[in-house]
């Protein structure tokens, strides 16, 4: 028996699922939102270090430029629901917003819970039925039409289903890849999930030696195997037991997309404010002023203490060399290291620790304007489950809002068409 009522089931109560459910309900659909956790928006609540960078105050075109692959797929969704629409939407829900450095938009309260609360309140106002249950598979009628969802605690009939189960990173928030399995079971291709916005594992032992050391105001350049600069940034980073992390590294990681074929090197400028000539003068001055001291001690005036043994090893200047015995050549080597401290990247950290999962349901199998599956009529996708991901700056949540909005509106339309024509 085909299901003909204007009912929609949304699987996943994260950013994309809540937006899809709300958009569908606003169009008059009866929506059931299935969320496996006891609360909605667990991941949303930890975004932006608990402050939720919910979008970026820029145009749709600028936002698309921050999506490294399959950005064309998002063109239609971003045109209909651009960052400005996202801001208007949240302000309409009663959430005051502010724009910070890099056009990053946050709630004025600096509290991500307020974003979830605003969405939850709107879902209630629009009578969305929220059920805490874990979806397991999509159900089909004998005729082969989508007719519902089987979950752990029961079945939910609907000819229209929106899959918004997220990726596989931060699995403790509920995103464990269930949606990939459900989509694959009905014939969709899943582009292998990979971590993005993630710390990097490095070959050099020096990282472990300096673990815990945080560098501020350093410049980073990422080179590929052909010595081409693929990313440049300025800011903060951290050495860890396995490599490097911190805001600048997470942003850089999204540009390192081909570990199988390419090799990447990080070049860190420890003194970006000083050009080579000025830095050289500073080194000469320090060595002259402290001519009777050991080179190692002079160095600790130039770089953080935990970096000194690493620089000594790399310059090959014995630590106890007196400052006045350092040769011009050795000084040159030190200068080069301070301006270009190289670390070789082995790969990304584990996907569970990634901010974003890159990969997911293949975009060519989804209608870009509606987010409807080209394989299964009545099935829609929204959010991180789709093979799209973006750089930092609020763009990933923008993807969740825009695709959620597109899927919710189109699903509601399809549901009401089903009522009309059956
Ligand atoms: C630490 C951290 C910080 C971040 N900060 C930012 C930021 O500041 N700005 C930004 O733009 N992006 C940020 N992101 C990325 C952003 O959180 C994601 O892009 C966004 O949450 C994706 O939304 P989604 O709804 O697609 O998936 P999710 O938020 O992962 O939601 C999926 C939901 O589906 C539920 N679910 C899964 N399987 C089932 C099932 N079988 N049945 C029922 N429910 C199910 C899950 O429990 C979950 O609630 C951050 C991510 C992390 C991890």
Coordinates of C-alpha atoms and ligand atoms in Angstrom, one line a residue:
X1 CA 0.0 0.0 0.0
X2 CA 1.6 3.3 -1.0
X3 CA 1.7 6.0 1.7
X4 CA -0.3 9.0 0.4
X5 CA -0.6 11.4 3.4
X6 CA 1.5 14.5 3.5
X7 CA 4.0 13.0 6.0
X8 CA 7.7 13.2 6.0
X9 CA 10.2 11.4 8.1
X10 CA 13.6 13.1 8.7
X11 CA 16.4 10.9 10.0
X12 CA 18.9 12.8 12.2
X13 CA 18.3 15.7 14.5
X14 CA 21.5 17.6 13.8
X15 CA 21.8 21.0 12.1
X16 CA 20.7 19.8 8.7
X17 CA 17.9 17.5 9.9
X18 CA 16.4 20.2 12.2
X19 CA 16.5 22.7 9.3
X20 CA 14.9 20.2 6.9
X21 CA 12.2 19.2 9.4
X22 CA 11.4 22.9 10.1
X23 CA 11.3 23.9 6.5
X24 CA 9.1 21.0 5.6
X25 CA 6.7 21.8 8.5
X26 CA 6.6 25.4 7.6
X27 CA 5.4 24.3 4.1
X28 CA 2.5 22.4 5.8
X29 CA 3.9 18.9 6.0
X30 CA 3.5 16.6 9.0
X31 CA 7.0 15.9 10.1
X32 CA 8.5 13.2 12.3
X33 CA 12.1 13.8 13.2
X34 CA 14.0 10.7 14.3
X35 CA 17.0 11.4 16.5
X36 CA 19.0 8.5 18.1
X37 CA 20.3 10.6 21.0
X38 CA 18.1 11.7 23.9
X39 CA 18.7 15.3 22.8
X40 CA 18.8 17.2 19.5
X41 CA 21.9 18.9 18.1
X42 CA 24.7 17.3 20.1
X43 CA 27.3 18.2 17.6
X44 CA 25.8 21.6 17.0
X45 CA 26.2 22.3 20.7
X46 CA 30.0 21.9 20.5
X47 CA 30.6 23.8 17.3
X48 CA 32.9 26.9 17.3
X49 CA 34.3 25.9 20.7
X50 CA 30.8 26.0 22.2
X51 CA 30.1 29.4 20.5
X52 CA 28.8 28.0 17.1
X53 CA 30.1 29.8 14.1
X54 CA 26.8 29.3 12.3
X55 CA 27.6 30.9 9.0
X56 CA 29.9 33.4 7.3
X57 CA 28.7 36.9 6.5
X58 CA 29.5 36.8 2.8
X59 CA 27.8 36.2 -0.6
X60 CA 26.8 32.8 -1.9
X61 CA 29.6 33.0 -4.4
X62 CA 32.2 33.8 -1.8
X63 CA 30.8 30.9 0.4
X64 CA 31.0 28.5 -2.5
X65 CA 34.7 29.5 -3.0
X66 CA 35.3 27.9 0.4
X67 CA 34.0 24.5 -0.7
X68 CA 37.0 22.7 -2.2
X69 CA 35.2 20.1 -4.2
X70 CA 31.7 19.6 -5.6
X71 CA 30.9 23.3 -5.0
X72 CA 28.9 23.4 -8.2
X73 CA 26.5 20.9 -6.7
X74 CA 25.7 23.4 -4.0
X75 CA 25.2 26.4 -6.3
X76 CA 21.4 26.0 -6.4
X77 CA 21.0 25.4 -2.7
X78 CA 23.3 28.3 -1.8
X79 CA 21.5 30.6 -4.3
X80 CA 18.2 29.9 -2.6
X81 CA 19.5 30.0 1.0
X82 CA 22.6 32.0 1.1
X83 CA 24.5 33.1 4.2
X84 CA 22.3 36.2 4.4
X85 CA 19.2 34.0 4.4
X86 CA 20.7 31.9 7.2
X87 CA 21.4 35.1 9.3
X88 CA 17.9 36.4 8.6
X89 CA 16.4 33.0 9.5
X90 CA 18.1 32.8 12.9
X91 CA 17.3 36.4 13.7
X92 CA 13.7 35.6 12.8
X93 CA 13.9 32.8 15.4
X94 CA 14.9 35.4 17.9
X95 CA 18.7 34.8 18.0
X96 CA 20.8 38.0 18.0
X97 CA 23.9 37.5 15.9
X98 CA 27.3 39.2 15.5
X99 CA 30.0 39.1 12.9
X100 CA 33.6 38.6 14.0
X101 CA 37.1 38.4 12.3
X102 CA 36.9 36.7 8.9
X103 CA 33.2 37.4 8.7
X104 CA 32.4 34.6 11.1
X105 CA 28.9 34.8 12.4
X106 CA 28.1 33.8 16.0
X107 CA 25.2 34.2 18.4
X108 CA 25.7 37.4 20.5
X109 CA 25.4 35.2 23.6
X110 CA 28.5 33.2 22.4
X111 CA 26.5 30.1 23.3
X112 CA 25.9 27.3 20.8
X113 CA 23.1 25.8 22.9
X114 CA 21.1 28.9 22.1
X115 CA 21.2 28.0 18.4
X116 CA 19.9 24.5 19.2
X117 CA 17.3 25.9 21.6
X118 CA 16.0 28.3 18.9
X119 CA 15.6 25.5 16.4
X120 CA 14.0 23.2 18.9
X121 CA 11.5 25.8 20.0
X122 CA 10.6 26.5 16.3
X123 CA 10.2 22.8 15.7
X124 CA 7.7 22.6 18.6
X125 CA 5.8 25.7 17.3
X126 CA 5.4 23.9 14.0
X127 CA 4.3 20.7 15.6
X128 CA 7.2 18.6 14.4
X129 CA 7.0 15.2 16.2
X130 CA 10.4 14.5 17.7
X131 CA 11.0 10.8 18.3
X132 CA 14.1 9.5 20.0
X133 CA 14.8 6.4 18.0
X134 CA 17.6 5.0 15.9
X135 CA 16.7 4.4 12.2
X136 CA 18.1 1.2 10.8
X137 CA 16.8 0.8 7.2
X138 CA 14.5 2.3 4.6
X139 CA 11.4 0.3 3.8
X140 CA 9.9 -0.3 0.4
X141 CA 6.4 -1.5 -0.7
X142 CA 5.9 -4.6 -2.8
X143 CA 5.7 -2.3 -5.8
X144 CA 9.2 -1.0 -4.9
X145 CA 8.2 2.5 -3.7
X146 CA 9.7 4.0 -0.6
X147 CA 7.2 3.6 2.2
X148 CA 8.9 4.2 5.5
X149 CA 11.7 3.7 7.9
X150 CA 12.4 0.8 10.3
X151 CA 14.0 1.9 13.5
X152 CA 15.0 0.2 16.7
X153 CA 11.7 0.8 18.5
X154 CA 9.3 0.6 15.6
X155 CA 8.4 1.5 12.0
X156 CA 7.5 4.9 10.6
X157 CA 5.4 5.1 7.4
X158 CA 6.2 7.7 4.9
X159 CA 6.7 7.9 1.2
X160 CA 9.1 10.8 1.8
X161 CA 12.3 10.5 3.8
X162 CA 15.1 12.9 4.4
X163 CA 18.4 11.3 5.4
X164 CA 20.5 13.8 7.5
X165 CA 22.6 11.6 9.7
X166 CA 25.9 13.5 9.3
X167 CA 29.3 11.9 8.7
X168 CA 31.5 9.8 10.9
X169 CA 33.6 12.3 12.8
X170 CA 33.0 12.9 16.5
X171 CA 31.0 9.6 16.7
X172 CA 30.1 10.3 20.4
X173 CA 27.7 13.0 19.1
X174 CA 25.7 10.3 17.3
X175 CA 27.2 10.6 13.8
X176 CA 28.4 7.0 13.2
X177 CA 27.8 6.6 9.5
X178 CA 24.3 4.9 9.8
X179 CA 23.1 7.1 6.9
X180 CA 25.9 5.9 4.6
X181 CA 24.9 2.3 5.2
X182 CA 21.2 3.1 4.6
X183 CA 22.0 5.0 1.4
X184 CA 24.3 2.3 0.1
X185 CA 21.7 -0.4 0.8
X186 CA 19.3 1.3 -1.6
X187 CA 21.9 1.7 -4.4
X188 CA 23.8 4.9 -3.6
X189 CA 27.6 5.2 -4.0
X190 CA 29.4 6.4 -1.0
X191 CA 32.7 8.3 -1.7
X192 CA 35.1 6.9 0.9
X193 CA 34.9 9.1 4.1
X194 CA 38.1 10.9 4.9
X195 CA 38.9 13.3 7.7
X196 CA 39.1 17.0 7.0
X197 CA 39.8 19.9 9.4
X198 CA 42.0 17.6 11.4
X199 CA 45.4 17.6 13.1
X200 CA 48.3 16.2 11.1
X201 CA 50.5 13.3 11.8
X202 CA 54.2 14.2 11.0
X203 CA 57.2 12.1 10.3
X204 CA 59.7 14.2 12.3
X205 CA 60.3 13.2 15.9
X206 CA 60.8 16.8 16.7
X207 CA 57.1 17.3 17.1
X208 CA 56.9 14.8 20.0
X209 CA 60.0 16.5 21.5
X210 CA 58.1 19.8 21.5
X211 CA 54.6 18.4 22.3
X212 CA 52.4 20.9 24.1
X213 CA 54.3 23.9 22.6
X214 CA 51.9 26.4 21.2
X215 CA 53.2 28.9 18.7
X216 CA 51.3 32.2 18.2
X217 CA 51.8 34.7 15.3
X218 CA 53.7 32.3 13.1
X219 CA 53.3 32.0 9.3
X220 CA 52.6 28.7 7.7
X221 CA 53.2 27.6 4.1
X222 CA 52.2 24.1 2.9
X223 CA 54.2 22.7 -0.1
X224 CA 53.3 19.7 -2.2
X225 CA 55.7 17.3 -3.8
X226 CA 56.2 19.6 -6.8
X227 CA 57.2 22.4 -4.3
X228 CA 54.1 24.3 -5.2
X229 CA 52.6 26.3 -2.3
X230 CA 49.1 25.0 -1.8
X231 CA 48.2 26.9 1.4
X232 CA 49.5 29.9 3.3
X233 CA 48.2 31.2 6.6
X234 CA 49.3 33.2 9.7
X235 CA 48.2 32.4 13.2
X236 CA 48.4 29.8 15.9
X237 CA 49.6 26.2 15.9
X238 CA 50.5 23.5 18.4
X239 CA 53.0 20.6 18.5
X240 CA 51.5 17.3 19.6
X241 CA 52.9 13.8 20.4
X242 CA 52.2 12.7 16.9
X243 CA 52.5 15.9 14.8
X244 CA 50.8 19.3 14.7
X245 CA 47.5 20.8 15.5
X246 CA 45.8 24.1 16.3
X247 CA 43.5 26.4 14.4
X248 CA 45.9 27.1 11.5
X249 CA 46.7 23.4 11.0
X250 CA 43.0 22.4 11.0
X251 CA 42.3 25.0 8.3
X252 CA 45.4 23.8 6.3
X253 CA 44.3 20.2 6.5
X254 CA 41.3 20.8 4.3
X255 CA 43.7 21.7 1.5
X256 CA 45.7 18.5 1.8
X257 CA 43.4 16.2 -0.1
X258 CA 45.6 13.6 -1.9
X259 CA 47.8 11.8 0.5
X260 CA 47.9 8.7 -1.8
X261 CA 49.6 10.5 -4.7
X262 CA 51.1 13.6 -3.1
X263 CA 53.5 14.5 -0.3
X264 CA 53.2 17.6 1.8
X265 CA 55.7 19.6 3.8
X266 CA 54.9 22.4 6.3
X267 CA 57.2 25.4 6.3
X268 CA 56.9 27.4 9.5
X269 CA 58.2 31.0 9.6
X270 CA 58.9 31.5 13.3
X271 CA 59.7 35.2 12.9
X272 CA 57.3 36.4 10.2
X273 CA 57.4 40.0 11.5
X274 CA 61.1 40.2 10.7
X275 CA 62.6 40.0 7.2
X276 CA 65.8 38.1 6.7
X277 CA 68.0 41.2 7.0
X278 CA 66.4 42.4 10.2
X279 CA 66.4 38.9 11.7
X280 CA 70.1 38.5 10.8
X281 CA 70.9 41.8 12.5
X282 CA 69.0 40.6 15.6
X283 CA 70.9 37.3 15.7
X284 CA 74.3 39.1 15.3
X285 CA 73.3 41.5 18.1
X286 CA 72.3 38.7 20.4
X287 CA 75.4 36.7 19.8
X288 CA 77.6 39.8 20.3
X289 CA 75.9 41.0 23.4
X290 CA 76.2 37.5 25.0
X291 CA 79.5 36.5 23.4
X292 CA 80.7 34.5 26.4
X293 CA 77.5 32.5 26.8
X294 CA 76.7 29.1 25.3
X295 CA 74.9 29.2 22.0
X296 CA 72.0 27.2 23.5
X297 CA 71.4 29.9 26.1
X298 CA 71.5 32.7 23.5
X299 CA 69.0 30.7 21.4
X300 CA 66.5 30.6 24.3
X301 CA 66.2 34.3 23.9
X302 CA 65.0 33.9 20.4
X303 CA 62.7 30.9 20.5
X304 CA 60.6 29.0 23.2
X305 CA 62.7 26.9 25.5
X306 CA 61.4 23.5 24.3
X307 CA 62.4 24.4 20.7
X308 CA 66.0 25.0 21.6
X309 CA 67.2 21.4 21.6
X310 CA 65.4 20.8 18.2
X311 CA 67.1 23.9 16.7
X312 CA 70.5 22.9 18.1
X313 CA 70.1 19.4 16.4
X314 CA 69.0 20.9 13.1
X315 CA 71.7 23.6 13.0
X316 CA 74.3 21.1 14.1
X317 CA 75.9 23.8 16.2
X318 CA 76.9 22.1 19.5
X319 CA 74.9 23.6 22.4
X320 CA 78.1 24.6 24.4
X321 CA 79.7 26.5 21.5
X322 CA 80.4 30.0 22.8
X323 CA 78.3 32.6 21.1
X324 CA 81.5 34.4 19.8
X325 CA 82.6 31.1 18.1
X326 CA 79.5 30.7 16.0
X327 CA 80.5 31.0 12.4
X328 CA 78.8 33.1 9.7
X329 CA 77.8 29.9 8.0
X330 CA 76.2 28.5 11.2
X331 CA 74.4 31.8 11.7
X332 CA 73.1 31.6 8.2
X333 CA 71.8 28.1 8.9
X334 CA 70.0 29.3 12.0
X335 CA 68.5 32.2 10.1
X336 CA 67.2 29.8 7.5
X337 CA 65.6 27.5 10.1
X338 CA 63.9 30.4 11.9
X339 CA 62.4 31.6 8.6
X340 CA 61.6 28.1 7.3
X341 CA 61.3 25.4 9.9
X342 CA 60.2 22.3 7.9
X343 CA 58.1 19.4 9.0
X344 CA 57.1 16.6 6.8
X345 CA 53.4 15.5 6.9
X346 CA 52.6 11.8 7.0
X347 CA 48.8 12.0 6.9
X348 CA 45.8 13.3 8.7
X349 CA 44.9 12.3 12.3
X350 CA 42.0 9.8 12.9
X351 CA 38.7 10.5 11.3
X352 CA 36.9 10.3 14.7
X353 CA 38.8 13.4 15.7
X354 CA 38.1 15.4 12.5
X355 CA 35.8 18.4 12.6
X356 CA 34.4 17.3 9.2
X357 CA 34.0 14.1 7.2
X358 CA 34.8 14.7 3.6
X359 CA 33.2 12.1 1.3
X360 CA 29.7 10.6 1.6
X361 CA 26.8 10.2 -0.8
X362 CA 28.0 10.9 -4.3
X363 CA 26.7 14.2 -5.5
X364 CA 26.0 13.1 -9.1
X365 CA 23.3 10.8 -7.7
X366 CA 21.4 13.7 -6.1
X367 CA 19.3 16.4 -7.7
X368 CA 21.1 19.7 -6.7
X369 CA 18.0 21.8 -6.6
X370 CA 15.9 19.6 -4.4
X371 CA 18.4 17.2 -2.8
X372 CA 16.3 14.3 -4.0
X373 CA 17.9 11.0 -4.8
X374 CA 18.2 10.2 -8.5
X375 CA 18.0 6.5 -7.5
X376 CA 15.1 6.4 -5.0
X377 CA 12.1 8.7 -5.6
X378 CA 11.0 10.3 -2.3
X379 CA 14.4 10.0 -0.7
X380 CA 16.3 13.2 0.1
X381 CA 19.7 14.1 1.6
X382 CA 20.9 17.0 3.7
X383 CA 24.1 18.0 5.4
X384 CA 27.4 16.3 6.0
X385 CA 26.1 12.9 4.7
X386 CA 26.5 14.4 1.2
X387 CA 30.0 14.4 -0.4
X388 CA 30.6 18.1 0.2
X389 CA 32.7 19.8 2.8
X390 CA 34.2 23.2 3.3
X391 CA 37.0 25.2 5.0
X392 CA 36.6 26.7 8.4
X393 CA 34.6 29.9 8.9
X394 CA 31.0 28.8 9.3
X395 CA 30.8 27.3 5.8
X396 CA 30.1 23.7 6.9
X397 CA 27.0 24.8 8.9
X398 CA 26.0 26.9 5.9
X399 CA 26.0 23.7 3.9
X400 CA 23.8 22.0 6.5
X401 CA 21.3 25.0 6.5
X402 CA 21.2 25.4 2.8
X403 CA 20.8 21.7 1.9
X404 CA 18.4 21.2 4.8
X405 CA 16.3 24.0 3.6
X406 CA 16.3 22.7 0.0
X407 CA 15.5 19.1 1.0
X408 CA 12.8 20.2 3.5
X409 CA 10.9 22.5 1.0
X410 CA 11.2 19.9 -1.9
X411 CA 10.1 17.0 0.3
X412 CA 7.1 18.9 1.6
X413 CA 6.2 19.8 -2.0
X414 CA 6.5 16.1 -3.0
X415 CA 4.4 15.1 0.0
X416 CA 1.6 17.5 -0.9
X417 CA 1.7 16.4 -4.6
X418 CA 1.3 12.8 -3.4
X419 CA -1.9 13.8 -1.5
X420 CA -3.3 15.6 -4.5
X421 CA -2.7 12.9 -7.0
X422 CA -3.6 9.8 -5.1
Ligands
LIG1 C1 34.1 20.1 17.3 C2 33.4 20.6 16.1 C3 33.3 22.0 15.9 C4 32.7 22.5 14.8 N1 32.5 23.8 14.6 C5 31.9 24.3 13.5 C6 31.7 25.7 13.4 O1 31.9 26.5 14.3 N2 31.1 26.1 12.2 C7 30.7 25.2 11.2 O2 30.3 25.7 10.2 N3 30.9 23.9 11.3 C8 31.4 23.4 12.5 N4 31.6 22.1 12.6 C9 31.0 21.2 11.6 C10 29.5 21.0 11.8 O3 29.2 20.6 13.1 C11 28.9 20.0 10.9 O4 29.1 20.5 9.6 C12 27.4 19.9 11.0 O5 27.1 19.5 12.4 C13 26.8 18.9 10.1 O6 25.4 18.8 10.4 P1 24.6 17.5 10.0 O7 23.2 17.7 10.5 O8 24.7 17.1 8.6 O9 25.2 16.3 10.9 P2 25.3 16.1 12.5 O10 25.4 17.4 13.1 O11 26.4 15.2 12.7 O12 23.9 15.5 12.8 C14 23.5 14.2 12.5 C15 22.5 13.7 13.5 O13 22.0 12.5 13.0 C16 21.8 11.7 14.2 N5 21.8 10.3 13.7 C17 22.8 9.6 13.1 N6 22.4 8.3 12.8 C18 21.1 8.3 13.2 C19 20.1 7.2 13.1 N7 20.4 6.0 12.6 N8 18.9 7.5 13.5 C20 18.5 8.7 14.1 N9 19.4 9.7 14.2 C21 20.7 9.5 13.7 C22 23.0 12.0 15.0 O14 22.8 11.6 16.4 C23 23.1 13.5 14.9 O15 22.3 14.2 15.8 C24 32.2 21.6 13.8 C25 32.3 20.2 14.0 C26 32.9 19.7 15.1 C27 33.0 18.2 15.4

